[in-house]
Short mmCIF file of C-alpha atoms and ligand atoms in Angstrom, two decimals:
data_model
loop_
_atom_site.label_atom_id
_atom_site.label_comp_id
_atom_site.label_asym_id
_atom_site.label_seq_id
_atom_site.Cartn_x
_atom_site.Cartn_y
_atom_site.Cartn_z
CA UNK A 206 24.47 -0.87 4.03
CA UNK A 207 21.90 1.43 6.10
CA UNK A 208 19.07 -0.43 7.21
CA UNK A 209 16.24 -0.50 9.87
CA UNK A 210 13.53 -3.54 10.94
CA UNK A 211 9.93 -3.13 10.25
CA UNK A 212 7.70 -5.33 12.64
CA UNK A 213 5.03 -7.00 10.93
CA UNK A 214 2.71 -8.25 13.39
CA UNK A 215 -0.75 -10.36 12.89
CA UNK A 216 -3.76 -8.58 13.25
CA UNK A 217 -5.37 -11.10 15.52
CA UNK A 218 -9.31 -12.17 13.51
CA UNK A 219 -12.69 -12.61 14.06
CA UNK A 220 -12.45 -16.25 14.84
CA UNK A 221 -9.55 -16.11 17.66
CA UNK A 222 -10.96 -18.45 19.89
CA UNK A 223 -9.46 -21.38 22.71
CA UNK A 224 -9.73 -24.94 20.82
CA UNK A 225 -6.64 -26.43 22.28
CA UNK A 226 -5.02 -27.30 18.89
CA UNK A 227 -1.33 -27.53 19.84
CA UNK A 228 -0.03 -30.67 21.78
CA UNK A 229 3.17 -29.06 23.07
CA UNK A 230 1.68 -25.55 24.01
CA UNK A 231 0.71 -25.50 27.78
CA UNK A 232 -1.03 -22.37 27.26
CA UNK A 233 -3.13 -23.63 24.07
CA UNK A 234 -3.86 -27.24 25.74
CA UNK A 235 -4.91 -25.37 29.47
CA UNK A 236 -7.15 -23.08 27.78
CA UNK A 237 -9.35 -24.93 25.41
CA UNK A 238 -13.04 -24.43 25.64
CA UNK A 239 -12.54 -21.05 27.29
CA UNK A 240 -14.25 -18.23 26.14
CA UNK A 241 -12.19 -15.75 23.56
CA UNK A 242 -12.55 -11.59 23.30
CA UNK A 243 -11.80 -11.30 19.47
CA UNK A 244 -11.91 -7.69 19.44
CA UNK A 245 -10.10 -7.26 22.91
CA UNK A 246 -7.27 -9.19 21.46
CA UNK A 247 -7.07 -7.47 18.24
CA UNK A 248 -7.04 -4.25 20.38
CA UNK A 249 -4.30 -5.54 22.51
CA UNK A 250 -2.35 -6.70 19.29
CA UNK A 251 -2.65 -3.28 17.63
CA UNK A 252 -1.87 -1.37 20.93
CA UNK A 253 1.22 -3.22 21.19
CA UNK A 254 1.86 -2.02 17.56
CA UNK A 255 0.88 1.28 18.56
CA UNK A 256 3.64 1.37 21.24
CA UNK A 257 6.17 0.62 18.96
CA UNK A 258 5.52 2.65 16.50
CA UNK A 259 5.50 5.92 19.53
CA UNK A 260 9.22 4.75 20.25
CA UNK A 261 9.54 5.25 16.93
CA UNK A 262 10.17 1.93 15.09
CA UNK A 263 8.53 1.00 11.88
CA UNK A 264 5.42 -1.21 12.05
CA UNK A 265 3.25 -2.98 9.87
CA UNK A 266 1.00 -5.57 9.58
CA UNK A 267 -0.97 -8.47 8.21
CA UNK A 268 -4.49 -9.13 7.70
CA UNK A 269 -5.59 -12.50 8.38
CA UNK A 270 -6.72 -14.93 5.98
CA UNK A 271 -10.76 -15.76 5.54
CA UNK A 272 -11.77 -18.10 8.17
CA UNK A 273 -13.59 -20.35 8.20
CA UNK A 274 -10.95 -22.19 5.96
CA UNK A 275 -13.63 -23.56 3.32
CA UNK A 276 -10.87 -24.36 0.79
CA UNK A 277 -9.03 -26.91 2.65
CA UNK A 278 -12.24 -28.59 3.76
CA UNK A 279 -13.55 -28.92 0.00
CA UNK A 280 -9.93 -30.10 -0.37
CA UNK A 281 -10.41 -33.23 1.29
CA UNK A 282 -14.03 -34.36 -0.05
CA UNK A 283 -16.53 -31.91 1.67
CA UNK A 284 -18.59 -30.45 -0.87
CA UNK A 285 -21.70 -28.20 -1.51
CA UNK A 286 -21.96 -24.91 -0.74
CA UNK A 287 -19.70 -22.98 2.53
CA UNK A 288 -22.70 -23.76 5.05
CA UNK A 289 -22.83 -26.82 3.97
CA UNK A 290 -19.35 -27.73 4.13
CA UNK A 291 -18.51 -26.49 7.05
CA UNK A 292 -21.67 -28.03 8.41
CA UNK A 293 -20.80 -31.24 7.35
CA UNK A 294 -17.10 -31.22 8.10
CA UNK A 295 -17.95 -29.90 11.67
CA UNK A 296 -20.48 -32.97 12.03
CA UNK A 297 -17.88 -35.35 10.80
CA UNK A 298 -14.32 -34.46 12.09
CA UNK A 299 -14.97 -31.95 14.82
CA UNK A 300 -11.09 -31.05 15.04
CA UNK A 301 -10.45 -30.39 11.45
CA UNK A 302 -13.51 -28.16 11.47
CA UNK A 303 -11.29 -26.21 14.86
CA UNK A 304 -8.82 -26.33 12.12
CA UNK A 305 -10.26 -24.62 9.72
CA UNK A 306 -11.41 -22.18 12.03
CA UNK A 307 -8.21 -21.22 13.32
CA UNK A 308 -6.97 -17.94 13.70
CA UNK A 309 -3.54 -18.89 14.52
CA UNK A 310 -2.21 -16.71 11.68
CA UNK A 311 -1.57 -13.86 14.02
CA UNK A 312 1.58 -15.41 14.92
CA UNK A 313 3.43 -13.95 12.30
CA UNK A 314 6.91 -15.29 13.66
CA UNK A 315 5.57 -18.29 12.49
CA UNK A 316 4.67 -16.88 8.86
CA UNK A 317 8.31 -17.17 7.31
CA UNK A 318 11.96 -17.24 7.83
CA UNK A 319 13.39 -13.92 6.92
CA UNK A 320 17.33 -13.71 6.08
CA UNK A 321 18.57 -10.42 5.42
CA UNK A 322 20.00 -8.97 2.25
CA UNK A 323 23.11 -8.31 3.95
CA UNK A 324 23.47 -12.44 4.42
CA UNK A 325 21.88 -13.82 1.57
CA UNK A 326 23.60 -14.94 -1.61
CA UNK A 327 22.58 -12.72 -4.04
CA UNK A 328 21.86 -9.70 -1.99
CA UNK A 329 18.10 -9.97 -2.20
CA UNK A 330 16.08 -10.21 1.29
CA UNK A 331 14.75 -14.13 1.44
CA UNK A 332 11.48 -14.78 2.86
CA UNK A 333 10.89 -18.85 3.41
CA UNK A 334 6.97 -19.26 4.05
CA UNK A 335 7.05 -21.54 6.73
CA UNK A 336 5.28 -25.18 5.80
CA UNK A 337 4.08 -25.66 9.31
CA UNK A 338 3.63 -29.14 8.81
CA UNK A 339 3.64 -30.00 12.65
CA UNK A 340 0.06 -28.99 13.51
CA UNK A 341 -2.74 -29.62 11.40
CA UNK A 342 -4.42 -26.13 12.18
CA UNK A 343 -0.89 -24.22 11.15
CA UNK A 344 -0.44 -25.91 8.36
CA UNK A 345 -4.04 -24.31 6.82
CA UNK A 346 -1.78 -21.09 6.84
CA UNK A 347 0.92 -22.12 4.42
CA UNK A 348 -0.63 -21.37 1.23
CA UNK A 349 -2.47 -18.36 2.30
CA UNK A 350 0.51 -16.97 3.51
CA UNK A 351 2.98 -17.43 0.56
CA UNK A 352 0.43 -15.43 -1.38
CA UNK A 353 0.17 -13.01 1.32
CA UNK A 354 3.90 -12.70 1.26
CA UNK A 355 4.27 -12.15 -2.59
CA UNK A 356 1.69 -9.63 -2.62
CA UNK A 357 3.71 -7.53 0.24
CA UNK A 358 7.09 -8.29 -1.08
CA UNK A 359 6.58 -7.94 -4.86
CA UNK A 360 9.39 -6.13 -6.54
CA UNK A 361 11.58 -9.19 -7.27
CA UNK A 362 15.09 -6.50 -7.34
CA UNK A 363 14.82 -6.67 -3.19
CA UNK A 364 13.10 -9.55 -2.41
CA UNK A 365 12.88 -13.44 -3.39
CA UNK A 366 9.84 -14.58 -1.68
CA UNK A 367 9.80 -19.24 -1.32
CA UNK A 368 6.87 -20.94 -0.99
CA UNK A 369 6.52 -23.55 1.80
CA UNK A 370 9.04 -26.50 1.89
CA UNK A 371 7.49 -29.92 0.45
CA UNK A 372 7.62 -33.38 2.39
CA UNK A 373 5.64 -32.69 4.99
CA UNK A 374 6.60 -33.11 8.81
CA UNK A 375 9.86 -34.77 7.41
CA UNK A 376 10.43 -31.16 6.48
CA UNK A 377 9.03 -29.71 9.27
CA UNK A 378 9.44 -25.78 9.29
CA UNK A 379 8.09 -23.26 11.40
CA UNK A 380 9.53 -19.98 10.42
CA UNK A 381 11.16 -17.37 12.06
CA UNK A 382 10.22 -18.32 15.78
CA UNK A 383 13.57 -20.76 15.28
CA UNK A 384 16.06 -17.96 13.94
CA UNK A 385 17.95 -15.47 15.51
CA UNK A 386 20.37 -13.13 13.58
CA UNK A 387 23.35 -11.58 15.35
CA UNK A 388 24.75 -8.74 13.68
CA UNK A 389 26.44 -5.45 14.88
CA UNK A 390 23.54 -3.60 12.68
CA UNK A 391 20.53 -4.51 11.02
CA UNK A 392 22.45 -3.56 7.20
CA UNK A 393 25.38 -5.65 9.23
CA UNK A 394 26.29 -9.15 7.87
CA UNK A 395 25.48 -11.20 10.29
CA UNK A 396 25.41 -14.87 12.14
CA UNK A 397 21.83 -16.83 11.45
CA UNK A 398 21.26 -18.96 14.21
CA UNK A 399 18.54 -21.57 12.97
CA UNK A 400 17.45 -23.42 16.10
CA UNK A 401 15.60 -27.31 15.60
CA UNK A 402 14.78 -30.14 17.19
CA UNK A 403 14.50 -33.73 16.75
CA UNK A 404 12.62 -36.70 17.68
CA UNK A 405 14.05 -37.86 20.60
CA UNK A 406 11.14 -39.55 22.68
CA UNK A 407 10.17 -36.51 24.87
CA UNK A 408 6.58 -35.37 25.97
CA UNK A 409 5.88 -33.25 23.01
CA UNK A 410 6.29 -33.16 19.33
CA UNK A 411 9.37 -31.21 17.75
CA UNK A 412 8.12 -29.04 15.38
CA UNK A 413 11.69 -27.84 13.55
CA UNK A 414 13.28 -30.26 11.38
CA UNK A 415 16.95 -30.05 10.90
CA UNK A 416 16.23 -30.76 7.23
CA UNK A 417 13.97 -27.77 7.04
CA UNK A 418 16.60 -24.97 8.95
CA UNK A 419 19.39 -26.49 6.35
CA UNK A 420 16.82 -26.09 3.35
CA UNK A 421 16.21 -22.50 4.20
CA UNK A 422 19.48 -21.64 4.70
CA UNK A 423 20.37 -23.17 1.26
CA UNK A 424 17.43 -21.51 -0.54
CA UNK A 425 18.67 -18.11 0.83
CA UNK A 426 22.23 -19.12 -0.26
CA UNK A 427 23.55 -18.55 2.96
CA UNK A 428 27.07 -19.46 3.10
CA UNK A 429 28.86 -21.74 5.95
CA UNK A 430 30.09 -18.60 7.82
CA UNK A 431 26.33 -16.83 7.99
CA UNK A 432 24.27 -19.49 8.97
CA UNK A 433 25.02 -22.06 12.35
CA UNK A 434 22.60 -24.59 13.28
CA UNK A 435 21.80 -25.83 17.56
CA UNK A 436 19.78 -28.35 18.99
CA UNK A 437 17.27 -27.07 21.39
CA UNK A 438 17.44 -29.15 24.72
CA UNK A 439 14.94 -31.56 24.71
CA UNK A 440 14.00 -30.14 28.91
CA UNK A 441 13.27 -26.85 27.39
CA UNK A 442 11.01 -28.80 25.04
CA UNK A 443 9.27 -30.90 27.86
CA UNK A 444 8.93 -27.87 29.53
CA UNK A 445 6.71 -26.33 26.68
CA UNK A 446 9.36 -24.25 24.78
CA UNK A 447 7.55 -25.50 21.83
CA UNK A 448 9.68 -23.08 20.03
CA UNK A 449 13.57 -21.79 20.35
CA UNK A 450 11.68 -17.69 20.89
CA UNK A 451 9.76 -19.34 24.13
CA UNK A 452 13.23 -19.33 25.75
CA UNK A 453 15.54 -17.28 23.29
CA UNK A 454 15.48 -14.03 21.42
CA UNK A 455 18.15 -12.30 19.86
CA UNK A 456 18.80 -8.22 18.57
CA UNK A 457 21.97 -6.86 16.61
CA UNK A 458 25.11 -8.16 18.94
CA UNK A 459 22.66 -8.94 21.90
CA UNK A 460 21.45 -12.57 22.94
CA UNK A 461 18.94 -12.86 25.68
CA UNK A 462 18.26 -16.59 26.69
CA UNK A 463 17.48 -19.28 29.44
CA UNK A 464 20.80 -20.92 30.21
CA UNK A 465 19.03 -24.30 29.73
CA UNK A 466 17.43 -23.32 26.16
CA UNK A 467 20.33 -25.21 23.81
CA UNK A 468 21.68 -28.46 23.93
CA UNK A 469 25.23 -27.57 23.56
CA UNK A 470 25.51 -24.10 24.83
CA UNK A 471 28.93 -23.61 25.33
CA UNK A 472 29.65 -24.00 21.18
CA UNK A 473 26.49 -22.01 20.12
CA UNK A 474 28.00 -19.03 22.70
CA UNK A 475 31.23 -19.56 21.35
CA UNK A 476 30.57 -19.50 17.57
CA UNK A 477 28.56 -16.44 18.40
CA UNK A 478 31.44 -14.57 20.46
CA UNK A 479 33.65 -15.82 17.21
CA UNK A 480 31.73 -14.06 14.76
CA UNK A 481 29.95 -10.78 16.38
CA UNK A 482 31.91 -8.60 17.63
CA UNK A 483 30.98 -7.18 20.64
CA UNK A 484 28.78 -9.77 20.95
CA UNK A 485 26.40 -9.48 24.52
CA UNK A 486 25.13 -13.21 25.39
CA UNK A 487 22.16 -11.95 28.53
CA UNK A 488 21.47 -15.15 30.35
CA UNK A 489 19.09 -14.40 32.57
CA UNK A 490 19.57 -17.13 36.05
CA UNK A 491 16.86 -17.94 38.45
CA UNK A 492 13.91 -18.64 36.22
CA UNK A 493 12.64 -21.84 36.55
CA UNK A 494 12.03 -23.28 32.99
CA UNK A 495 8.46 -23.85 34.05
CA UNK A 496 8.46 -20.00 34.87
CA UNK A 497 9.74 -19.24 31.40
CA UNK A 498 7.34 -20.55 29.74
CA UNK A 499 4.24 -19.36 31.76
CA UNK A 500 5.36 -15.77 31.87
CA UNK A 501 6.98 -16.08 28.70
CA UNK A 502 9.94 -13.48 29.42
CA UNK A 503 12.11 -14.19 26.60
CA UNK A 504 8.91 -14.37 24.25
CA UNK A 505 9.62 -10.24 24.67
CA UNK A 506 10.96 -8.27 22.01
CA UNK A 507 14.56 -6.68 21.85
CA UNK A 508 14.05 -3.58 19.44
CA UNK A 509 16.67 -1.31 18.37
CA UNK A 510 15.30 2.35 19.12
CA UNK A 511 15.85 5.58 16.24
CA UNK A 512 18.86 6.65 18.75
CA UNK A 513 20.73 3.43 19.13
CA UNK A 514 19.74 2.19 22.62
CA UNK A 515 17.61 -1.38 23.12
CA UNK A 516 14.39 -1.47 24.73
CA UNK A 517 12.62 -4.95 25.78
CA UNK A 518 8.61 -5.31 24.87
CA UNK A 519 7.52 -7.44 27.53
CA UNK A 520 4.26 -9.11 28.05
CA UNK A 521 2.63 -8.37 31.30
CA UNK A 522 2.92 -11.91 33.01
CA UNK A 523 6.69 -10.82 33.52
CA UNK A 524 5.78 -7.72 35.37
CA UNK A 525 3.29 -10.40 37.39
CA UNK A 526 5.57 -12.72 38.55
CA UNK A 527 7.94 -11.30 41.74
CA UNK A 528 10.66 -13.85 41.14
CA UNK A 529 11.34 -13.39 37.53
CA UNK A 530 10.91 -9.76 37.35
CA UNK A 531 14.12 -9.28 40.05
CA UNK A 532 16.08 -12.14 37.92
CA UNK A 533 15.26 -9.93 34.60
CA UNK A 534 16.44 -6.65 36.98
CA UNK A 535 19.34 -8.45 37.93
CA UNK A 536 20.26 -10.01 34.82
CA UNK A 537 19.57 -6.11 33.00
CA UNK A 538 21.32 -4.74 35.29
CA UNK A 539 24.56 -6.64 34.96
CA UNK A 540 24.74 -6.20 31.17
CA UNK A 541 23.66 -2.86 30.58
CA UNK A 542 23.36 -3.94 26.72
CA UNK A 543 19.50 -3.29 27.15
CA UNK A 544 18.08 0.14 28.41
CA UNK A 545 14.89 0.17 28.26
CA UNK A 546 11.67 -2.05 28.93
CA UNK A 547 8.26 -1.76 28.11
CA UNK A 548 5.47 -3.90 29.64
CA UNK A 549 2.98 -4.53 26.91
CA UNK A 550 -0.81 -6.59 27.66
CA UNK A 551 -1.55 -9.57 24.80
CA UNK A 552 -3.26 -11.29 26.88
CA UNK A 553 -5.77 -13.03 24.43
CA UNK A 554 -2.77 -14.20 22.70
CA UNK A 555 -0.49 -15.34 25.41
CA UNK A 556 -3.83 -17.57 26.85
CA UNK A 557 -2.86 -19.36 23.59
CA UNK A 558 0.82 -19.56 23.83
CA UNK A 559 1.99 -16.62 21.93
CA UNK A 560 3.21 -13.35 23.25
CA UNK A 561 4.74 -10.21 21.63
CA UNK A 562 7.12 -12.13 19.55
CA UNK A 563 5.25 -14.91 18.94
CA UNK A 564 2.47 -11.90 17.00
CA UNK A 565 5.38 -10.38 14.86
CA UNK A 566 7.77 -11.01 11.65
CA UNK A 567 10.95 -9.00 11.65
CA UNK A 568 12.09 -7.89 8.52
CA UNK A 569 15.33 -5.90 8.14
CA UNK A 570 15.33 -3.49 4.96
CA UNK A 571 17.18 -0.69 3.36
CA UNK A 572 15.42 2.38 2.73
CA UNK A 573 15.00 1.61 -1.19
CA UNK A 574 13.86 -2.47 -0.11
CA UNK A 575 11.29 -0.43 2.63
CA UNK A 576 9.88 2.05 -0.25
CA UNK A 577 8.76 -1.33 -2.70
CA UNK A 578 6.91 -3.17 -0.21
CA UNK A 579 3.44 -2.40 -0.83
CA UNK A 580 2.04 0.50 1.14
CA UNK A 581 -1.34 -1.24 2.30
CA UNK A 582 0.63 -3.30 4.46
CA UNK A 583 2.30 -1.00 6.54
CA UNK A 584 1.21 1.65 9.11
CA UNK A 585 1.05 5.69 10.20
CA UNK A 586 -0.58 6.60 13.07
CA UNK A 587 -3.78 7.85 10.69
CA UNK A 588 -3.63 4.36 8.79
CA UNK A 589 -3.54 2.61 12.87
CA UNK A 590 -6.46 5.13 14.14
CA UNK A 591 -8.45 3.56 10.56
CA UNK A 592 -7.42 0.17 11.90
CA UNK A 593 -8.46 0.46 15.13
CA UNK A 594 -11.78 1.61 14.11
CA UNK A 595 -12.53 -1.22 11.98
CA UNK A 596 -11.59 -3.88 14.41
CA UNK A 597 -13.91 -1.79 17.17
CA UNK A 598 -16.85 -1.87 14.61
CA UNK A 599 -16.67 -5.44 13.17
CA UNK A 600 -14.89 -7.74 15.45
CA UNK A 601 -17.31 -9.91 17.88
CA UNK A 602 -17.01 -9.65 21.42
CA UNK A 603 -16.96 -13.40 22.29
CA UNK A 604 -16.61 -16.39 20.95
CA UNK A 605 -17.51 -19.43 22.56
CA UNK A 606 -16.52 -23.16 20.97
CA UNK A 607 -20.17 -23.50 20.32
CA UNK A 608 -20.18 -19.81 18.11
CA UNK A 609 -17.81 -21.46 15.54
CA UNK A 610 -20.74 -23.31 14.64
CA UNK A 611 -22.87 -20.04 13.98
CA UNK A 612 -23.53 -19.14 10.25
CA UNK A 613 -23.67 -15.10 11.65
CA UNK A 614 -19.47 -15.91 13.10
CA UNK A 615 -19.06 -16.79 9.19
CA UNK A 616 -20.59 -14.12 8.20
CA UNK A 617 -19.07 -11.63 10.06
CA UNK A 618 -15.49 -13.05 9.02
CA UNK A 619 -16.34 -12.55 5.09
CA UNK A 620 -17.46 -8.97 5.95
CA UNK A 621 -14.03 -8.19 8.01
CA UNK A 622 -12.34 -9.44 5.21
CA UNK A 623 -13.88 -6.93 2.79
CA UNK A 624 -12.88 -4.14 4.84
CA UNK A 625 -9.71 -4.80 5.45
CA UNK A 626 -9.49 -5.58 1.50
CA UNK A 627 -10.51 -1.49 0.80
CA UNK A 628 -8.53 -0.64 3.55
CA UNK A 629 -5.41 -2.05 2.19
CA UNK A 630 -5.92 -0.83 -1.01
CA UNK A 631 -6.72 2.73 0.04
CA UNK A 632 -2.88 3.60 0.71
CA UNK A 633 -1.85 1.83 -2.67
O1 LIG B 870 1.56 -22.73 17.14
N1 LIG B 870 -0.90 -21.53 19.32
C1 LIG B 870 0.28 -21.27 18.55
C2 LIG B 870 1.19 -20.31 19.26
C3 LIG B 870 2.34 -19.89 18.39
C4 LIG B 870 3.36 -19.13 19.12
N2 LIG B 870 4.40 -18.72 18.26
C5 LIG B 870 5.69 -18.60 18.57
N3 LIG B 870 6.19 -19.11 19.66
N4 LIG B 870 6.46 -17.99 17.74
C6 LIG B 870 1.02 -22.58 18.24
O2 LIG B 870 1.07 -23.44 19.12
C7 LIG B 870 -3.16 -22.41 19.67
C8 LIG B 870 -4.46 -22.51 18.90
C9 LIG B 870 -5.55 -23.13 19.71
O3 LIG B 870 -5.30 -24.03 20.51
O4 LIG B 870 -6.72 -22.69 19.53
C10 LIG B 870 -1.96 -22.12 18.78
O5 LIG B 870 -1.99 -22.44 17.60
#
């Protein structure tokens, strides 16, 4: 089967802002109270989009959900009218109210685990929303999200879109950010590699339930020889590889990790050399895991360009840091598997622990699966020059912890959600 990977990545809202939500996430937990650039980061987000889509791989995107989240706060016993809800709720349980104003949607690796129709059982691409039952703030997404992804992925003969798994943090599931697929071509059958962790006593919580990597596999009818499961080492965890993409990421027969990112590497290298041929495992040596995580290297993207070569879609902090530049160089150099790298600036985005990965959903389609997703959803360079404009004209410029309080910051949101609603429907 011919197929290619569309990037969906986030578009980053009006409400991005620094409110230290996620225990676990250096970057989120340093940062809180700091001042956000809503519009600079949605800028940087689509420019990173843009830069894809010039190399000539297929891009699209998703708009983010209406926040304030007044739903979830009526859900548990605020009531009245939206000002007065999220007055109240803001009076009464300050970090709920942060909750509900997240816009940690943008992370779209966190949306859903995707398994490709070459893997699945019945031929159909499988998208698992992700419950995100670990943080209170990601968890808002879930339902938003599974209607998002039904809208996008409608025609039922390519895709089987799940809603979120049930049970809670006892099924604890946060999407794609814990899979890899190894394959010698996107249409390829290929090895899932669904990465989890478990409570274990360490500094920080671990998000990915075992339970939850074997339900999606079994929703997606994955068979024993498609889908392997690895415990993340609990240092990578304690060093704020809050998820298996903060030290990992994966393209076609090409691995790219920290050598201290699994638990027991030498089987999780081993299956992988079993069952991909030509198989390329990158470990990249000299990079403190500390240094990992604060540059987030292997938070880059490993795209497969129109003519067959790889490039890597770095984030800037790579490019910034001396040492782990040469080890990249070095490690690059050895392999030869990737040749070309990009240095891309998400700045707004890493300062909350999520870099160019982190901001997109990979989903592998053949050209009849890529002509039934719905149009509004995915982009041209005229439909990106629209987008662009949009987010110049309507996004604020700052916001503060004290503007989530500001009835014009709600206001604003509900009007960017309008636009983007025409928008969308303009290319249906
Ligand atoms: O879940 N940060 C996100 C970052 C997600 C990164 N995703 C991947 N690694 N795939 C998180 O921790 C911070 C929000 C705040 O503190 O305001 C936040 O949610």
């Amino acid at each position: 089967m011919t197929a290619t990977e569309i990037n969906f990545d986030g578009l980053i809202g009006p409400t991005h802002n620094y409110a230290g939500l996620s225990s676990g996430n250096l970057a989120s937990l340093g940062n809180a109270g700091a001042v956000a650039r809503p519009r600079a980061a949605a800028l940087q987000g689509l420019a990173k989009m843009r830069r894809l889509m010039d190399l000539g791989v297929d891009q699209g995107f998703f708009p983010p959900p209406l926040r304030p989240a007044t739903g979830i706060l009526r859900t548990v016993g605020f009531a009245g009218d939206d000002a007065e809800v999220l007055t109240s709720a803001a009076q009464a349980d300050s970090q709920l109210f942060r909750a509900a104003c997240s816009a940690s949607s943008m992370w779209t690796a966190n949306a859903a685990t995707v398994v490709a129709g070459a893997d699945s059982g019945d031929g159909r691409l499988h998208l698992v929303t992700a419950n995100l039952a670990s943080m209170l703030h990601r968890s808002v997404e879930a339902d938003d999200t599974y209607r998002l992804l039904c809208f996008v992925f409608t025609d039922e003969c390519h895709f089987m879109v799940h809603g979120p798994l049930p049970l809670g943090a006892h099924f604890g599931d946060e999407g794609a950010a814990n899979h890899m697929r190894l394959a010698t071509g996107h249409g390829a059958t290929g090895l899932n590699v669904f990465v989890h962790g478990k409570p274990r006593g360490g500094r920080f919580p671990e998000r990915q339930a075992l339970r939850a990597s074997q339900a999606v596999a079994r929703l997606a009818g994955l068979t024993e020889e498609r889908a392997i499961f690895a415990l993340q080492a609990g240092e990578a965890v304690d060093a704020g590889a809050f998820h298996n993409d903060v030290v990992a990421v994966a393209n076609q027969t090409v691995l790219m990790t920290h050598p201290e990112a699994f638990e027991k590497t030498d089987d999780l290298y081993a299956t992988i050399r079993e069952h991909v041929p030509g198989a390329t495992i990158i470990e990249v040596e000299d990079v403190s895991l500390a240094d990992a995580v604060s540059t987030y290297l292997f938070n880059s993207q490993i795209v497969t360009l129109p003519g067959g070569e790889m490039a890597l879609i770095l984030p800037a902090e790579v490019r910034e840091n001396e040492g782990v530049w040469s080890a990249l160089q070095t490690a690059l150099g050895r392999s030869g598997a990737i040749e070309r790298v990009e240095v891309v600036d998400v700045r707004e985005s890493m300062r909350n622990g999520g870099g160019p990965a982190c901001l997109r959903l990979r989903v592998p389609v053949s050209p009849a699966a890529r002509a039934a997703i719905h149009p509004g959803y995915l982009l041209t360079a005229k439909r990106w020059d629209q987008l662009a404009a949009l987010v110049e004209r309507h996004w604020p410029e700052a916001v503060a912890p004290g503007d989530l309080l500001n009835p014009d910051l709600w206001a604003t949101a509900r009007e960017v959600e309008a636009h983007l609603k025409v928008f969308i429907e303009s290319a249906a």
